[in-house]
Each structure stands twice: as C-alpha cells, then as structure tokens.
Coordinates of C-alpha atoms in Angstrom, one line a residue:
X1 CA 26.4 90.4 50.0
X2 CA 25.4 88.9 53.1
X3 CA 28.0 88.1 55.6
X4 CA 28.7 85.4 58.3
X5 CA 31.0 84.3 60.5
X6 CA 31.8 81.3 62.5
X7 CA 33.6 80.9 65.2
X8 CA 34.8 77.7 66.1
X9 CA 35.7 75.0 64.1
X10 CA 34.5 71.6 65.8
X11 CA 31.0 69.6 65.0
X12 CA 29.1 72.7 66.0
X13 CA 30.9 75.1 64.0
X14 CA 31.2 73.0 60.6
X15 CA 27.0 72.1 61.8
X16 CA 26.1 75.9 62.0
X17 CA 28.2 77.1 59.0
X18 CA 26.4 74.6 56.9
X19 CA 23.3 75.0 58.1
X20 CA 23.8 78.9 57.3
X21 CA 24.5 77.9 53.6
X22 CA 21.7 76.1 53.4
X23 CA 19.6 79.0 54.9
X24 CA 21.2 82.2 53.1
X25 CA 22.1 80.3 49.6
X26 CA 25.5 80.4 47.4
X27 CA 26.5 83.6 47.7
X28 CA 26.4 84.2 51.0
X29 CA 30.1 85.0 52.6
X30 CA 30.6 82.2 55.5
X31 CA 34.0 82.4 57.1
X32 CA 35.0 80.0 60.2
X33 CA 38.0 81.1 62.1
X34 CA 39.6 78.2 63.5
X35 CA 42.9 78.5 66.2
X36 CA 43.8 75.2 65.9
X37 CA 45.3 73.4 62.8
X38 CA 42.6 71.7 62.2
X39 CA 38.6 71.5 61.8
X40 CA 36.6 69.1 63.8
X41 CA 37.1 69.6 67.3
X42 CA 36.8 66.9 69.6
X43 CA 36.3 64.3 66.5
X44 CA 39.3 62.9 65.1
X45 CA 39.2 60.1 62.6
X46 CA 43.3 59.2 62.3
X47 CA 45.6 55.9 61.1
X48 CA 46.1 53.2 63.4
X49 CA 47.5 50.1 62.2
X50 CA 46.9 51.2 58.2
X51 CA 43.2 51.8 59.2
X52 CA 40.9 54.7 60.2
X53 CA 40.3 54.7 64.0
X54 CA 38.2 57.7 66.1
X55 CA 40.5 59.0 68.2
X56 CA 37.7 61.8 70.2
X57 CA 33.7 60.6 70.6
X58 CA 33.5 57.3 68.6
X59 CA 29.8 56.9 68.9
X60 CA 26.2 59.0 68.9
X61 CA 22.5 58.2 70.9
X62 CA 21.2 56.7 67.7
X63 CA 17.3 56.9 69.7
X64 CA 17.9 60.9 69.1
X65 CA 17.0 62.1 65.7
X66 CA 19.5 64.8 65.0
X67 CA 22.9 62.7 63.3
X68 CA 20.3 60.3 61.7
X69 CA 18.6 63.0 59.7
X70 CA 22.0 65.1 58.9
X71 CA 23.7 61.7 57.7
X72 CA 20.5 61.3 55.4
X73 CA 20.7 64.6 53.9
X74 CA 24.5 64.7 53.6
X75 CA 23.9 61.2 52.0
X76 CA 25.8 59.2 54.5
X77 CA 23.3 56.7 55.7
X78 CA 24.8 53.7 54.9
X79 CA 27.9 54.6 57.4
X80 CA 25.3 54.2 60.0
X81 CA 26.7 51.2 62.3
X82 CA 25.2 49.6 65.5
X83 CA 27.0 48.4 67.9
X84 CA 27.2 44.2 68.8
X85 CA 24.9 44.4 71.6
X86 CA 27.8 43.2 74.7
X87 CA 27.8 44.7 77.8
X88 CA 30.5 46.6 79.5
X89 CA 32.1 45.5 82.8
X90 CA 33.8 47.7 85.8
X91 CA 36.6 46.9 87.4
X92 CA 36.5 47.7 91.2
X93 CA 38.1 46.0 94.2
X94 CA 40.5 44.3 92.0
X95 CA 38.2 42.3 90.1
X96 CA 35.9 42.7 87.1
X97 CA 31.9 42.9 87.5
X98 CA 29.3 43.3 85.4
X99 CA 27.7 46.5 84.9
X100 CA 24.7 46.8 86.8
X101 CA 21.6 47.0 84.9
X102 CA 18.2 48.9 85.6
X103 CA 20.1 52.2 87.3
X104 CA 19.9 55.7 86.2
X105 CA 23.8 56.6 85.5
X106 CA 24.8 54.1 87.7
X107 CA 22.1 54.7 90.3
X108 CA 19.7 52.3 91.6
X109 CA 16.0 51.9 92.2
X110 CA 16.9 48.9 94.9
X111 CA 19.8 46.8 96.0
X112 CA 19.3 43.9 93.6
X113 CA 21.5 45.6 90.8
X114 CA 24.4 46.5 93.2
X115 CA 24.6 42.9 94.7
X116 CA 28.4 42.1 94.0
X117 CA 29.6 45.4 93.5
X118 CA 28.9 47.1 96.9
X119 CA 29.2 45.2 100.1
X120 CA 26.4 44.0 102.2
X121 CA 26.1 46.9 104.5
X122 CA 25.4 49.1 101.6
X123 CA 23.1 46.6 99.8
X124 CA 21.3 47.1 103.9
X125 CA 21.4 50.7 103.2
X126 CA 20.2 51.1 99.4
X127 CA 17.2 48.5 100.9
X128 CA 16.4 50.9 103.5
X129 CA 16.3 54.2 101.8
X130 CA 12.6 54.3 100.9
X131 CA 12.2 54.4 104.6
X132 CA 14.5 57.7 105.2
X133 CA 12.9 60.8 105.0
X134 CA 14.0 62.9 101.7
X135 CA 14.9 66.4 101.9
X136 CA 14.5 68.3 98.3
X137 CA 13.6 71.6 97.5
X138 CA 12.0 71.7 94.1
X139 CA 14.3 73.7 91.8
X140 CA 17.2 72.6 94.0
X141 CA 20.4 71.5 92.1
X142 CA 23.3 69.2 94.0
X143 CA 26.2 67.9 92.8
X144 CA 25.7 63.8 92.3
X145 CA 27.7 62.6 94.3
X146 CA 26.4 65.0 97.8
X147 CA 22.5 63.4 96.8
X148 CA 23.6 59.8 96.1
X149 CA 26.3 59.5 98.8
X150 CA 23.6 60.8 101.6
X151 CA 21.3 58.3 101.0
X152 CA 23.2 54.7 99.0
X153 CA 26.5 55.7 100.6
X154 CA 30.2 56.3 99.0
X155 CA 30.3 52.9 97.8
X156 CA 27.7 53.2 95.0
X157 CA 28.6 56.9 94.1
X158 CA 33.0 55.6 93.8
X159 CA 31.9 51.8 92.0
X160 CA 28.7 52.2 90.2
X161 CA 27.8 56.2 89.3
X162 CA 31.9 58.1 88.9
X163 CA 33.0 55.3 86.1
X164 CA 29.4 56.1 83.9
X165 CA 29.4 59.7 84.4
X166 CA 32.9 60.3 84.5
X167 CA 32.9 58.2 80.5
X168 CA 30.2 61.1 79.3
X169 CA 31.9 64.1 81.3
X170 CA 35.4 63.1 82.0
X171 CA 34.8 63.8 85.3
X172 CA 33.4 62.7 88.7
X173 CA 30.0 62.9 90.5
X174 CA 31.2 65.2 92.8
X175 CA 31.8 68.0 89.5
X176 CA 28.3 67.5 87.9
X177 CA 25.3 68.5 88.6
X178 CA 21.7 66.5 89.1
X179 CA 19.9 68.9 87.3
X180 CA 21.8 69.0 84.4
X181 CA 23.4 65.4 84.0
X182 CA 20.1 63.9 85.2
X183 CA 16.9 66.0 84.3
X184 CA 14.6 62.8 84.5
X185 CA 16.0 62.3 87.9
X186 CA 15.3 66.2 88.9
X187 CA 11.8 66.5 87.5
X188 CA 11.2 62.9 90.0
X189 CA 12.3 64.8 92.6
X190 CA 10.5 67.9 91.7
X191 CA 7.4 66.3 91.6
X192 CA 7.5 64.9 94.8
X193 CA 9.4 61.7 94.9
X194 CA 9.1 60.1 98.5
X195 CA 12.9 58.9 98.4
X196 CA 15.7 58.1 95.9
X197 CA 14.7 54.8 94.7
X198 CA 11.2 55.9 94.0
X199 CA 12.9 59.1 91.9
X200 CA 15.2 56.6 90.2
X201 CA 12.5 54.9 89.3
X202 CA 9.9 57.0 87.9
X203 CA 13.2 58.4 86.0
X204 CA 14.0 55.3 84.6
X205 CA 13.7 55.6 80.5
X206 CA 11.0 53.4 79.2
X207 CA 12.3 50.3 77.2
X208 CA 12.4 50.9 73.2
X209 CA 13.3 49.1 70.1
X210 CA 16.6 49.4 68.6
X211 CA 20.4 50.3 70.1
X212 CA 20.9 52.8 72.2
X213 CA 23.8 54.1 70.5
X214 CA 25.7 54.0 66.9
X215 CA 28.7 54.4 65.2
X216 CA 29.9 55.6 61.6
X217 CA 31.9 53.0 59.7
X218 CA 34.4 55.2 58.5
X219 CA 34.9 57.2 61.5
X220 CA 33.5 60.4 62.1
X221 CA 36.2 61.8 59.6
X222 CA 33.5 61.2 56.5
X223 CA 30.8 63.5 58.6
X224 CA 33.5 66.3 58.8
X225 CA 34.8 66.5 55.3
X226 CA 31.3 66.6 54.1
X227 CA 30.2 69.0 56.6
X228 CA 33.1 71.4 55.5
X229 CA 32.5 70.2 51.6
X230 CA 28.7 71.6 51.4
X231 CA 29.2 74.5 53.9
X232 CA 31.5 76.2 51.7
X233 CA 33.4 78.4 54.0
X234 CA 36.8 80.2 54.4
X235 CA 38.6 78.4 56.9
X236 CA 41.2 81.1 58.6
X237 CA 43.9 79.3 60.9
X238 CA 43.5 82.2 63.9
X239 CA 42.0 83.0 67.2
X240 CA 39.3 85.3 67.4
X241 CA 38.9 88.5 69.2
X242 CA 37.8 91.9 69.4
X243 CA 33.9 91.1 68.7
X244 CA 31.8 94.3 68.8
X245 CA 29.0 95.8 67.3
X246 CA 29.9 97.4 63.7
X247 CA 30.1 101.6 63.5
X248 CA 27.0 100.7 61.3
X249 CA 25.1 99.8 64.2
X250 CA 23.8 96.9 61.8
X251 CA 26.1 94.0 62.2
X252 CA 29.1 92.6 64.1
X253 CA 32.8 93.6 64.0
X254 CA 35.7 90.6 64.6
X255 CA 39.2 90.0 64.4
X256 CA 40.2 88.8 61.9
X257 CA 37.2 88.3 59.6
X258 CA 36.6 92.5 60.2
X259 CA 32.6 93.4 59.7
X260 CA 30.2 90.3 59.3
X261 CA 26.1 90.9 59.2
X262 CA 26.1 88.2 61.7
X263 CA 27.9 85.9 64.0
X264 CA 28.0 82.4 65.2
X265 CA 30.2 81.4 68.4
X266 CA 31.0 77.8 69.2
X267 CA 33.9 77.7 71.2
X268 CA 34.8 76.3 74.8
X269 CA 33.5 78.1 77.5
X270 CA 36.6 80.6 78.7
X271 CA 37.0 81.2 75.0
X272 CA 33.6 82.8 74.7
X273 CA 34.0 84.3 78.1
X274 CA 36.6 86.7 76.5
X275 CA 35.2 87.4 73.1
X276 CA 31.9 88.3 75.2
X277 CA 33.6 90.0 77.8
X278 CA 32.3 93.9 76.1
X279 CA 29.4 93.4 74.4
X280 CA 27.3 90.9 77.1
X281 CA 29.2 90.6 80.8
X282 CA 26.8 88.8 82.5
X283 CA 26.8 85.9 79.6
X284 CA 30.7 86.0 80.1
X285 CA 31.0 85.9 83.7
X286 CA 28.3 82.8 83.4
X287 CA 30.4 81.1 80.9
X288 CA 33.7 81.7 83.2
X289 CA 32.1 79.6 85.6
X290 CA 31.7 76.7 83.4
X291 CA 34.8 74.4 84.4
X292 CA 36.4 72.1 82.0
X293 CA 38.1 68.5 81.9
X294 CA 40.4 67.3 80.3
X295 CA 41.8 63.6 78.7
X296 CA 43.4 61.7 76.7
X297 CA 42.6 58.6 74.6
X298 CA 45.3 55.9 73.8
X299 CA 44.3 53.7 70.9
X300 CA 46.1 50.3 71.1
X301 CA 46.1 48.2 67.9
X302 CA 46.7 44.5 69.7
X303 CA 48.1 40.9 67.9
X304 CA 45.2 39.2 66.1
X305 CA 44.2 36.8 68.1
X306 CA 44.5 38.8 71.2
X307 CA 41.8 37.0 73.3
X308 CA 40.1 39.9 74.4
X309 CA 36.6 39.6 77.2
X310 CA 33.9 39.6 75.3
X311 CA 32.5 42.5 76.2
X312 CA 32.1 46.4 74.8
X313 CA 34.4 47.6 77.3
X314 CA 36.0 47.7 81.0
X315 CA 35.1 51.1 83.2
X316 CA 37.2 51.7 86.3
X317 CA 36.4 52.6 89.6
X318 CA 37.4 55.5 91.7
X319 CA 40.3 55.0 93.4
X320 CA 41.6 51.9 92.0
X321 CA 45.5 51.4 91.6
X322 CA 44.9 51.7 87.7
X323 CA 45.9 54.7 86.1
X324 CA 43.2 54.7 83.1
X325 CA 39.4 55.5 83.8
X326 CA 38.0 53.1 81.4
X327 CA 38.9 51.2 77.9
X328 CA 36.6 50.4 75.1
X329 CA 37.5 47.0 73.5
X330 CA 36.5 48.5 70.1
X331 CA 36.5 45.3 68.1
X332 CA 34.1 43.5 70.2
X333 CA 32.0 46.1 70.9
X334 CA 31.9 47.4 67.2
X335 CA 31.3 45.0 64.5
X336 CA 32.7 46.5 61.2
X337 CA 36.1 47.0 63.4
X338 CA 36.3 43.2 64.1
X339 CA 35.6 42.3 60.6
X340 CA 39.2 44.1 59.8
X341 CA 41.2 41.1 61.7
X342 CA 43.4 42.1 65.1
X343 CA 42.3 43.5 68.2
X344 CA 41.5 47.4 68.5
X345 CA 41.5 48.9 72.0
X346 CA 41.1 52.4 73.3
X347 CA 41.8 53.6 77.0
X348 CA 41.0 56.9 78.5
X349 CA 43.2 58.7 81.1
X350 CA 42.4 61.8 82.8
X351 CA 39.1 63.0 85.1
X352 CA 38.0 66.7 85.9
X353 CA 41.3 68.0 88.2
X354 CA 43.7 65.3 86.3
X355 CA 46.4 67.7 85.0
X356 CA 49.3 65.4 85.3
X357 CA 48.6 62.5 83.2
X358 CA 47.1 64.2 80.6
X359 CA 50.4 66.2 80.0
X360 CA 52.4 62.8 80.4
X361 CA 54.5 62.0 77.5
X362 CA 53.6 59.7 74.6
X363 CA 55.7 56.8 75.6
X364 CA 54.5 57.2 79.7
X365 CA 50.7 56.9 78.3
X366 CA 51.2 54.1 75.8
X367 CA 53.4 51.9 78.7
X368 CA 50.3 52.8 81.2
X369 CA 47.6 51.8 79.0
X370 CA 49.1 48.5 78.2
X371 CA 50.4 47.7 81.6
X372 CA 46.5 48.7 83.2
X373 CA 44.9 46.5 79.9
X374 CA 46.8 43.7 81.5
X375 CA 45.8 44.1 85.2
X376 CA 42.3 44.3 84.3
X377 CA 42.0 41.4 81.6
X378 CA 45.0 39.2 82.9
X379 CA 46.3 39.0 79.2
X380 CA 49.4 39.8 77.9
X381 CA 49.3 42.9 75.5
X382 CA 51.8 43.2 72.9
X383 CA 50.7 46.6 70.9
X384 CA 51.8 46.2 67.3
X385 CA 50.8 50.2 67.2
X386 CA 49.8 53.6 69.5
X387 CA 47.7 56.4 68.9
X388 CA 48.3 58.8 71.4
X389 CA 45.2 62.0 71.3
X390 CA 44.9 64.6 73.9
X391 CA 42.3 66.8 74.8
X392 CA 42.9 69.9 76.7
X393 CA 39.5 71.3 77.8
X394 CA 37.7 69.1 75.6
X395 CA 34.3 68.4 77.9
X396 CA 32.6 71.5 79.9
X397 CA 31.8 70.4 83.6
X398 CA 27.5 70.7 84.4
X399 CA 28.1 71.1 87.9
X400 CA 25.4 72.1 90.3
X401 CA 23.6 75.5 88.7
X402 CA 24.7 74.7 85.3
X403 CA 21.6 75.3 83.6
X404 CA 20.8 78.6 85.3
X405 CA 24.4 79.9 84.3
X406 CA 23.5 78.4 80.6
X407 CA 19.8 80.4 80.9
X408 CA 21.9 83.9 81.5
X409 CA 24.4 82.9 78.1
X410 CA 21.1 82.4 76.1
X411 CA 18.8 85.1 77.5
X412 CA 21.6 87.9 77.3
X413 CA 22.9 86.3 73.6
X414 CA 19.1 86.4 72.7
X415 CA 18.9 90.7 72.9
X416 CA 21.4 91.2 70.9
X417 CA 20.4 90.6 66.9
X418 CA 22.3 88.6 64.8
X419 CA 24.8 86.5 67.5
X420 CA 24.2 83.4 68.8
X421 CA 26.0 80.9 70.9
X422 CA 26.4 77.0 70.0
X423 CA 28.7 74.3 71.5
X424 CA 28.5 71.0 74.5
X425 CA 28.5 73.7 77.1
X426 CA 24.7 74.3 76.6
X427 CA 22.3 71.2 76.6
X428 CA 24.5 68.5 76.1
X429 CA 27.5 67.2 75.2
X430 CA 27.5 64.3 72.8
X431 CA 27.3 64.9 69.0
X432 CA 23.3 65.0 68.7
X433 CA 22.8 68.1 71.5
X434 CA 26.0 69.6 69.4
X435 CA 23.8 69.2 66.4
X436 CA 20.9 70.4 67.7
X437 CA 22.3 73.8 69.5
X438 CA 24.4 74.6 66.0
X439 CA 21.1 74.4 64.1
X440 CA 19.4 76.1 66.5
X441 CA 21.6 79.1 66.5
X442 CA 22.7 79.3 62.9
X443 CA 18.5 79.4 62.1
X444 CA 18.4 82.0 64.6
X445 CA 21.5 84.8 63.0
X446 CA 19.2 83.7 59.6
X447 CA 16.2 84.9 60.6
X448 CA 17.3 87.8 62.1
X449 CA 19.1 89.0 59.5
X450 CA 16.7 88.6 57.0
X451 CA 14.6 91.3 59.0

C-alpha cells in the first residue's frame, strides 16, 4: 500500500496532500503532520461580530489561473467575489494621498505619479534620472530600496515603494530583493535598460480585462475544509523530525509517521532547514538563510454607520508616528462584506525586525488599531468587537540572492527520489504560487514513485 506523508499543514500542505489523492487513488496512505492545532496555515476564516471574517491573506491574483481552476474542481465557483473596484490611499506626512498609479510596486516611470507625495526636489530628481548613467550587471540582485534610493531618492523608496511591498512581504524594501520581488523589473535591467524609468517602464504589466484580485465569500475557511474533506488524510497534531532515507533504501523514514514511500515538505524555511539538515546540507544551509517576518492583523468590527473613506484601504508610510503599517477598510473594498450592515476594518502591525508589537498584548493592539484608524480617517471609532491574529514567521523575506538560495533547495531536493519541497519560500508568496509549488511537488513524489 502506497505511502505518503505531508509535512506541513497550511494551503500548500492541504494543496499537495490532495493533489496526491487525486494522483495515487483511495487507498493510498496520506498522512500530514501538523505542530500547530490547527490546519490551514496563514488562512484563518474566524467569528467577528456573529460573522466569518479572514483573519491571514483575505484575497488571491484572480488574472493567475491556479485558485480559479482548484475552486472549479472542488466546486466552489460561486464563492468567487471581486472586489468594488476603490482605490487605496497612503498616509504620509500626516495626511492622506492617493496611491499613485502607473508604478511598478510603488516605483515610477516619471515624476507625474509622485506629484503630491514626494516634494519638489525629488519630483527634479525622478525627472532627471533618464539622464544618469545606470550601473547594472546583468544577473545582479540588490535589495529595493539600495536601487531605488540611488537613483528617485529616500522619499519615494519610505512614501511610495515600503507601504506596497511591505503589504505583500511584511517587510521593507531594504529586506527584499529586485530580482525576486520584481522579475519584470530585473529582466528590464538585464536587457539593457538605459535608466530606471525606462526599466520601470518596459516592466510595467500590460493593461487587461477584469480585477486584479479576488476574494471568497465565505472566507477562505470553505477552501480549507474542502481541501482537507477530498484529501483524505491523517492529520497528527506533532512536529516532524528525524527524516532519513529508510533501511530499505526505497523510501523515506520520519518522526512520527515512521516509513513513508514518499514525502512532501511544506514548512517555513528554518523548519525545513532542520528536517534537511542530514540528508541535503547545502538545501538546509540555503533555507537558513531565508529570513522571516512577522505580524499581526486586528480585525475591528465598527458601528453601522461608521462613515468610513471610500476607499479599499489606507497604507502607511515608513516612519510615520502610527503604529499600524496599513488597514484594509473591508466593507468598502469588498462588496459581499458591506451587504452584511456595519463597518468591517482590518489593521496590520508589524514589518520584517518588528518583534515588539507583534508580542504586544491583545488589549495594547486593539487600543492601537483604533486610536491609529482615528488619526488617519479623523473619525471616531467605537469597536463593537476585536479579533486579534498573530503571525509568528508567517511570510519568508526574498532578499537580494533569494532565487539562487531557492535554485540550491530545488536542485539538491531534485536528486533525491521521492521528496519534494513546497511552500511561499519558493516562487511566491500569495495563495496562487502556494498552489502552484504544492501541485508541482506532490506530481513530482507521484511520478517518481510510480517508477
């Protein structure tokens, strides 16, 4: 009887142990070892206000093809939700502005999009770039904020790039990498780009129909419970350890499943560090170099009537006297959400390096999310409930090299037959990469145990 295991229980796990059902049929053995107390990783669909609210990721790149397909097949197309179409604002220098449109992440092909944000010797500066010669080895990597500091200046890597990257990586510029945060933006550059702007540019994604993003009506908590309904597997409450080739020679040996045929890892990066630490080195000390951030969502269920800005959501600016990095103003941005009456807000606390807040207690992160809602709307917020979610190491840091360190887990993982590796520290990490890896390496430990 053919035997799997899965280690790791977020989207990737639950993605790769159904996947592996699918692939090796009823009565295959699929067993997922979990630590925590619960499967799902950074999703959380939980109660706020007698409703279900996402407490982790909250939304998907609809224009990617990946949770489209798996929502068809698992029969959950119709919790496909789009968002209203309002634009997010940042709050820097004290005041709100809109979000500047036409940039890469936050960076611009020419001053026009930065007028109002950045003052008028950088708008001078950003309008001169194309003039400065451009140093860039091909095959180079930077971190984003050494490239766009150097030539736009520190106003448009602190107002207009940290609060974009920092809501995708929970971190700053300074922590990720071009290469791997921007690989339009690279291959520019590669290719010969005479300066930034003209990189920006070319990198610039062409315009197509549809949102760029979408939702599920019922919270990501419907994807997870049918995930783990049609994979079928043993769920043990444990860490994971020990993994080592069986006495066989044949398969895999880990605590505590014991001998498997084959083995899937999804797990945070100093997690699979250690369980690789004997049978690959060099794809554990690669992992061990992958960094990770941490944060924490408040969910704020406000008074209906709570005259919120219409728009999808406020970002913050580095170095601003507010304690939250950005807030999502769910029920405007999300229609189904405003059809339920009240006001639904989420904040986020915590960058790459922010240890303290994300360890403050409930009633400190509640009291700072409403008193920072008020500074940057000029409302007064009466919360009628809190959700307080934290999440320790919950996004891997692509800083400068992160591909080549991700090219040595996948090469190494790749000679030895029946392991693979999934999880957001490879190619991505929003839902659809997550998707995309877990397929990937579950179709991988298939094939080659069928050999």
């Amino acid at each position: 009887m053919t035997s799997v295991a899965v280690i790791g229980g977020g989207i990737s796990g639950l993605v790769a142990a159904y996947r592996l059902r699918q692939r090796l049929g009823p009565d295959a053995v699929i067993t997922m070892v979990e630590a925590s107390g619960r499967v799902g990783g950074k999703l959380r669909t939980t109660q706020l206000a007698g409703d279900g609210v996402d407490v982790g990721a909250e939304a998907f790149i609809a224009r990617r093809p990946e949770v489209p397909a798996l929502l068809a097949e698992l029969g959950l197309s119709d919790q496909m939700v789009a968002p209203a179409g309002v634009r997010p604002l940042i709050w820097s220098g004290d005041t709100l502005h809109p979000l500047p449109g036409g940039t890469l992440m936050g960076i611009p092909a020419g001053p026009e999009s930065m007028a109002g944000l950045v003052d008028q010797q950088t708008l001078a500066r950003i309008a001169a770039e194309p003039g400065v010669p451009l140093d860039w080895l091909p095959g180079s990597d930077i971190d984003v904020a050494t490239l766009v500091g150097s030539r736009f200046g520190e106003q448009v890597v602190r107002r207009s790039v940290d609060p974009l990257l920092g809501g995708v990586y929970s971190g700053l510029s300074d922590s990720i990498g071009v290469r791997a945060a921007l690989p339009t933006l690279a291959a520019a550059l590669d290719r010969g780009a005479a300066n930034l702007s003209a990189a920006v540019a070319q990198a610039l994604p062409e315009p197509s129909p549809g949102p760029v993003f979408g939702g599920l009506r019922d919270g990501y908590g419907v994807l997870l419970d049918a995930l783990t309904e049609r994979a079928a597997a043993t769920v043990l409450r444990a860490d994971a350890s020990g993994l080592s080739r069986s006495l066989d020679g044949t398969g895999w040996w880990i605590d505590p499943v014991g001998r498997v045929d084959g083995v899937v890892l999804a797990v945070p990066a100093p997690s699979l560090a250690a369980l690789l630490s004997e049978v690959s080195p060099a794809a554990s000390a690669a992992a061990a170099q992958i960094p990770l951030a941490s944060s924490v969502v408040v969910a704020l269920a406000l008074a209906e009537g709570t005259p919120l800005p219409q728009n999808s959501g406020i970002l913050v600016a580095t170095g601003e006297a507010v304690r939250a990095k950005a807030f999502t103003l769910s029920s405007r941005k999300w229609p189904h959400l405003a059809e339920r009456g009240g006001a639904l807000v989420r904040a986020s606390f915590g960058r790459f390096g922010d240890a303290d807040i994300v360890d403050a207690p409930d009633t400190e992160l509640v009291a700072a999310a409403r008193a920072d809602l008020e500074t940057v709307t000029g409302l007064r917020v009466d919360p009628v409930d809190a959700v307080v979610q934290r999440w320790h190491g919950g996004l891997p840091q692509y800083g400068p090299g992160h591909l080549d360190r991700v090219q040595v887990i996948e090469e190494s993982i790749g000679a030895l037959p029946g392991l693979a590796v999934a999880g957001a520290l490879l190619h991505g990490v929003g839902v659809p990469a997550c998707v995309a890896a877990a397929t990937t390496a579950a179709t991988t430990v298939a094939e080659q145990m069928a050999r």
